[in-house]
Coordinates of C-alpha atoms in Angstrom, one line a residue:
Chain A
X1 CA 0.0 0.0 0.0
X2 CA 0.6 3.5 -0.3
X3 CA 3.6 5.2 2.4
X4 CA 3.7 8.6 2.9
X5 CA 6.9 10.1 4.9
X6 CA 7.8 13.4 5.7
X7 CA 10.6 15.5 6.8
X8 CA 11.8 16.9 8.7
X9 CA 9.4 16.2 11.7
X10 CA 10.3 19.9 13.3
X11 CA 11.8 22.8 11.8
X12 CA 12.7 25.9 13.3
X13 CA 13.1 29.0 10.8
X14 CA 13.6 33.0 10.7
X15 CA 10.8 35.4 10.5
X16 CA 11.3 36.1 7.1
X17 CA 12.7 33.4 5.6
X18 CA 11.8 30.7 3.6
X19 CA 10.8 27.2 5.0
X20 CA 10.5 24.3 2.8
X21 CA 8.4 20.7 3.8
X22 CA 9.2 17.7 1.9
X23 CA 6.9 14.4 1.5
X24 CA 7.9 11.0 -0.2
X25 CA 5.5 8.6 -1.7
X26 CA 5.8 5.4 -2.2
X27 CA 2.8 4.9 -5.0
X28 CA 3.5 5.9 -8.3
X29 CA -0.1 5.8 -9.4
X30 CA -1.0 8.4 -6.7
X31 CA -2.4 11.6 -8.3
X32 CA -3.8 14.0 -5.5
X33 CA -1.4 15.6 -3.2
X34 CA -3.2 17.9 -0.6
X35 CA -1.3 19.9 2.3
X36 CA -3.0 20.7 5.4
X37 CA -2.0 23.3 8.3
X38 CA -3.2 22.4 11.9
X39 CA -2.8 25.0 14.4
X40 CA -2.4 24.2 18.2
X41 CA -5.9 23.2 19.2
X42 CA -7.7 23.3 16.0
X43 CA -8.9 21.3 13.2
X44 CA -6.4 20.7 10.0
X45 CA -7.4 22.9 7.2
X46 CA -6.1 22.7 3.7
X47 CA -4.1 25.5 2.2
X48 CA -2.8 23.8 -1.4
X49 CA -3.3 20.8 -3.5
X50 CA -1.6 19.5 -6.4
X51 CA -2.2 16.9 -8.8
X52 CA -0.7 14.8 -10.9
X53 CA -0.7 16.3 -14.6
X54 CA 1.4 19.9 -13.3
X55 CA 4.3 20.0 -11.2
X56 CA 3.9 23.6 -9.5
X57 CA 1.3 25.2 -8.1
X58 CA 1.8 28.9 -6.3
X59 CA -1.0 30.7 -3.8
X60 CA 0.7 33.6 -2.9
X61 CA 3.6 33.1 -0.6
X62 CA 2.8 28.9 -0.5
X63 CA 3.5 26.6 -3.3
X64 CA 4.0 23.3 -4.0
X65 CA 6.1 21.3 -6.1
X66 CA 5.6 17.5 -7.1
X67 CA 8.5 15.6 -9.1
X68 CA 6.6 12.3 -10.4
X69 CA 10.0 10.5 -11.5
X70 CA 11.8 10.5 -7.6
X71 CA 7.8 10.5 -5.9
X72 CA 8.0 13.6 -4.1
X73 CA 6.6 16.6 -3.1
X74 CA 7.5 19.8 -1.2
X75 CA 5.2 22.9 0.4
X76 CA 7.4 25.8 0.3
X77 CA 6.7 28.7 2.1
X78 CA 7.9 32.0 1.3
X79 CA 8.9 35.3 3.6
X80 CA 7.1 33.3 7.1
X81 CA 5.4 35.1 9.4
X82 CA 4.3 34.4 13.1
X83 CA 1.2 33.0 12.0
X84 CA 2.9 30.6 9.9
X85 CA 3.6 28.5 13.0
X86 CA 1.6 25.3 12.9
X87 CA 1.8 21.4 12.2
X88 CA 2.1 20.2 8.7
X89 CA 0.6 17.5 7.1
X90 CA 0.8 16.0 3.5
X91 CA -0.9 13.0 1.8
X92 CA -0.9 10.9 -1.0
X93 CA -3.9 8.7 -2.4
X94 CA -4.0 5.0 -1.4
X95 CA -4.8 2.9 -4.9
X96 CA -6.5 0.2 -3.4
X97 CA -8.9 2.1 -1.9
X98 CA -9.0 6.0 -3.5
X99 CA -8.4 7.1 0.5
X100 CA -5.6 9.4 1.6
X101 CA -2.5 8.1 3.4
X102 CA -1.3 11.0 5.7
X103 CA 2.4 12.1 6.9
X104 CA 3.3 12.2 10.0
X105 CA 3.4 15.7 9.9
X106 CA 6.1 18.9 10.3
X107 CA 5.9 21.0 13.3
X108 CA 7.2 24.7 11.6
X109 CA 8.5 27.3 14.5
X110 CA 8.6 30.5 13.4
X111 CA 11.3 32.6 15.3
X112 CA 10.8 36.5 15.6
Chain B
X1 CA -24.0 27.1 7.9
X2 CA -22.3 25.6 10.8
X3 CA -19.7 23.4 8.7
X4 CA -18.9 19.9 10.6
X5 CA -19.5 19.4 14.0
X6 CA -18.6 16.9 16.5
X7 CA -19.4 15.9 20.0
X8 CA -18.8 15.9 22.7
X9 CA -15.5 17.9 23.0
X10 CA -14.0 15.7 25.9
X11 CA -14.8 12.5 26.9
X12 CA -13.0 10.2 29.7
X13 CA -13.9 6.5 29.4
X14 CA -13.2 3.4 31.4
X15 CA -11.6 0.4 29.9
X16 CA -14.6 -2.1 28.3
X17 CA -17.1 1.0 28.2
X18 CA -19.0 1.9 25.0
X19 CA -19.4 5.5 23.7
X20 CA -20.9 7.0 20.9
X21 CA -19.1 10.1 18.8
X22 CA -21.5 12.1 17.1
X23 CA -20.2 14.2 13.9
X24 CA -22.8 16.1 11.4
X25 CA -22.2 18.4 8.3
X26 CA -24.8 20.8 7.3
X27 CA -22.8 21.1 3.6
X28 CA -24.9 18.2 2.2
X29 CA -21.7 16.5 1.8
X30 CA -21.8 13.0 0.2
X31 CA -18.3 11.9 1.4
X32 CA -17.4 11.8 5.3
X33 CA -15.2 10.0 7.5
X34 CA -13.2 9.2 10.6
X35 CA -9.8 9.8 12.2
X36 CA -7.7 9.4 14.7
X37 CA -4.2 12.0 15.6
X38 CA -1.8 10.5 17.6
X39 CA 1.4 12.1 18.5
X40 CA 3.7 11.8 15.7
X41 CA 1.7 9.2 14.0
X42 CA -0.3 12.0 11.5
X43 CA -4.0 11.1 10.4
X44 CA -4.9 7.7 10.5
X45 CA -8.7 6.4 9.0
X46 CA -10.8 4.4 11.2
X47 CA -13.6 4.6 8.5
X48 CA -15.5 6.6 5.7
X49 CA -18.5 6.7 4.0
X50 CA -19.1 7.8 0.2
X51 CA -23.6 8.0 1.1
X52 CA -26.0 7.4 2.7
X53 CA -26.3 3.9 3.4
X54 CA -22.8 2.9 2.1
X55 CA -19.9 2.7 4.4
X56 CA -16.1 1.2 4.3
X57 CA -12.9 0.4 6.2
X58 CA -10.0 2.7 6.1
X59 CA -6.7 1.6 7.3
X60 CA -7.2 1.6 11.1
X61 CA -11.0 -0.2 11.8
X62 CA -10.5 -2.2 14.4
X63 CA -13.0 -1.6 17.6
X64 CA -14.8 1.1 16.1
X65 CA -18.1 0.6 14.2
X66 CA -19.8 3.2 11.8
X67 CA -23.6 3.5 10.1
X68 CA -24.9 6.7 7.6
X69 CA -28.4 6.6 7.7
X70 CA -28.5 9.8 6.6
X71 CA -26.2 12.6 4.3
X72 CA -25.8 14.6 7.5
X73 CA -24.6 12.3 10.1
X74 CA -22.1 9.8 10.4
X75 CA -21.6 8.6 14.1
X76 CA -18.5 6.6 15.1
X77 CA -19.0 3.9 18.0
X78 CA -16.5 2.3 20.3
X79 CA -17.8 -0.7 21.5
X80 CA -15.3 -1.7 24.6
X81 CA -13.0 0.6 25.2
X82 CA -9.4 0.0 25.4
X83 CA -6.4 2.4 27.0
X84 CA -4.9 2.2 23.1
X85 CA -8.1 4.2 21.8
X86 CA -6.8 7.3 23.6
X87 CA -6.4 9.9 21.0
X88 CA -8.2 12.9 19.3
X89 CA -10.5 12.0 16.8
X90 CA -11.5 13.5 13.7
X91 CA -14.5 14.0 11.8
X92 CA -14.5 14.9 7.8
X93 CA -16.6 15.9 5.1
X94 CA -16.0 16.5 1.4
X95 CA -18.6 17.0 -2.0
X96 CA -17.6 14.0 -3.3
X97 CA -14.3 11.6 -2.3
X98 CA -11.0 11.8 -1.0
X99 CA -9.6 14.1 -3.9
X100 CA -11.6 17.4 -2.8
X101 CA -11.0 19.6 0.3
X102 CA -11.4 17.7 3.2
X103 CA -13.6 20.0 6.1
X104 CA -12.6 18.7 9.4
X105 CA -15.1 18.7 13.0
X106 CA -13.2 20.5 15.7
X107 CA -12.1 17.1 17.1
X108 CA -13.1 14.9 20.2
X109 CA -10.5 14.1 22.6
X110 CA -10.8 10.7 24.0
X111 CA -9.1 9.3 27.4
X112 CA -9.7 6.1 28.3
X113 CA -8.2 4.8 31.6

């Protein structure tokens, strides 16, 4: 079945700079690749998606890149801000069963 | 509209006890399921649902049982509670499957001693 893993588990960046989140698949015939933010208490929310048929998508300062050949995909966030600070989560579609497999999830610190 | 809701909030259960969690979407949804967030472990499925009527397994089923009698609710039982079932749980609709925005509940955290 599908395996989703992500890295790094924390990370710890400037105000300011740039933070990138990286996720590994395991599936090549996975074609949905959502990114969720989950702030401390709440529910996870999406803030991208990609698919299978592009490899960048942009939303302002968040975008996402998917390379199909090494099955990966990275959110990259650009100038972060305080509000930035959250858990991470990616996830990939399972074949066998058209559900999403989740990663573990990135803990981003944003340091003022 | 009040999006996906879940309750209760909190709930502390003894081992072997039976609970109920209750989660509703007002978004006339057709897909919905059921996770569980445990520390460093991500999202897991217990189970989902793709209508009324019409429910599946997702990776993580065991001791938990599901029904959808109807497009707005989609409850999630625990029929003897074990210490392992500690976690927060999560409740999700979409318009149509897995592939679409996923609209979480605001979670029920479960303790069971």
């Amino acid at each position: 079945g599908e395996n989703v893993e992500q890295h790094p588990s924390t990370l710890s960046v400037q105000e300011g700079d740039s933070a990138v989140i990286k996720c590994t698949y395991s599936d090549s015939a996975s074609n949905y690749f959502p990114w969720y933010k989950q702030e401390l208490g709440k529910r996870p929310q999406l803030i991208i998606d990609i698919r299978s048929n592009v490899g960048e998508k942009k939303d302002q300062r968040i975008a996402v890149t998917l390379n199909k050949t090494a099955k990966h995909f990275s959110l990259h966030i650009t100038e972060t801000q305080p509000e930035d600070s959250a858990v991470y989560f990616c996830a990939a579609i399972e074949r066998s069963n058209y559900q999403l497999i989740w990663g573990a999830g990135t803990k981003l610190i944003i340091k003022p | 509209n009040a999006g996906v809701t879940q309750t209760p909030k909190f709930q502390v259960l003894k081992t072997g006890q039976s609970m109920t969690l209750q989660c509703a979407q007002d978004m006339n949804h057709e897909y919905m399921s059921w996770y569980r967030q445990d520390p460093g472990m991500g999202l897991r499925l217990i189970h989902y649902s793709v209508g009324a009527g019409i429910t599946d397994q997702g990776e993580v089923p065991n001791g938990y049982n599901v029904s959808r009698s109807t497009t707005e609710d989609f409850p999630l039982r625990l029929l003897s509670a074990a210490p392992s079932q500690t976690s927060v749980y999560f409740c999700a609709s979409s318009n149509r499957g897995s592939q679409e925005t996923q609209y979480f509940g605001p979670g029920t955290r479960l303790l069971v001693l």
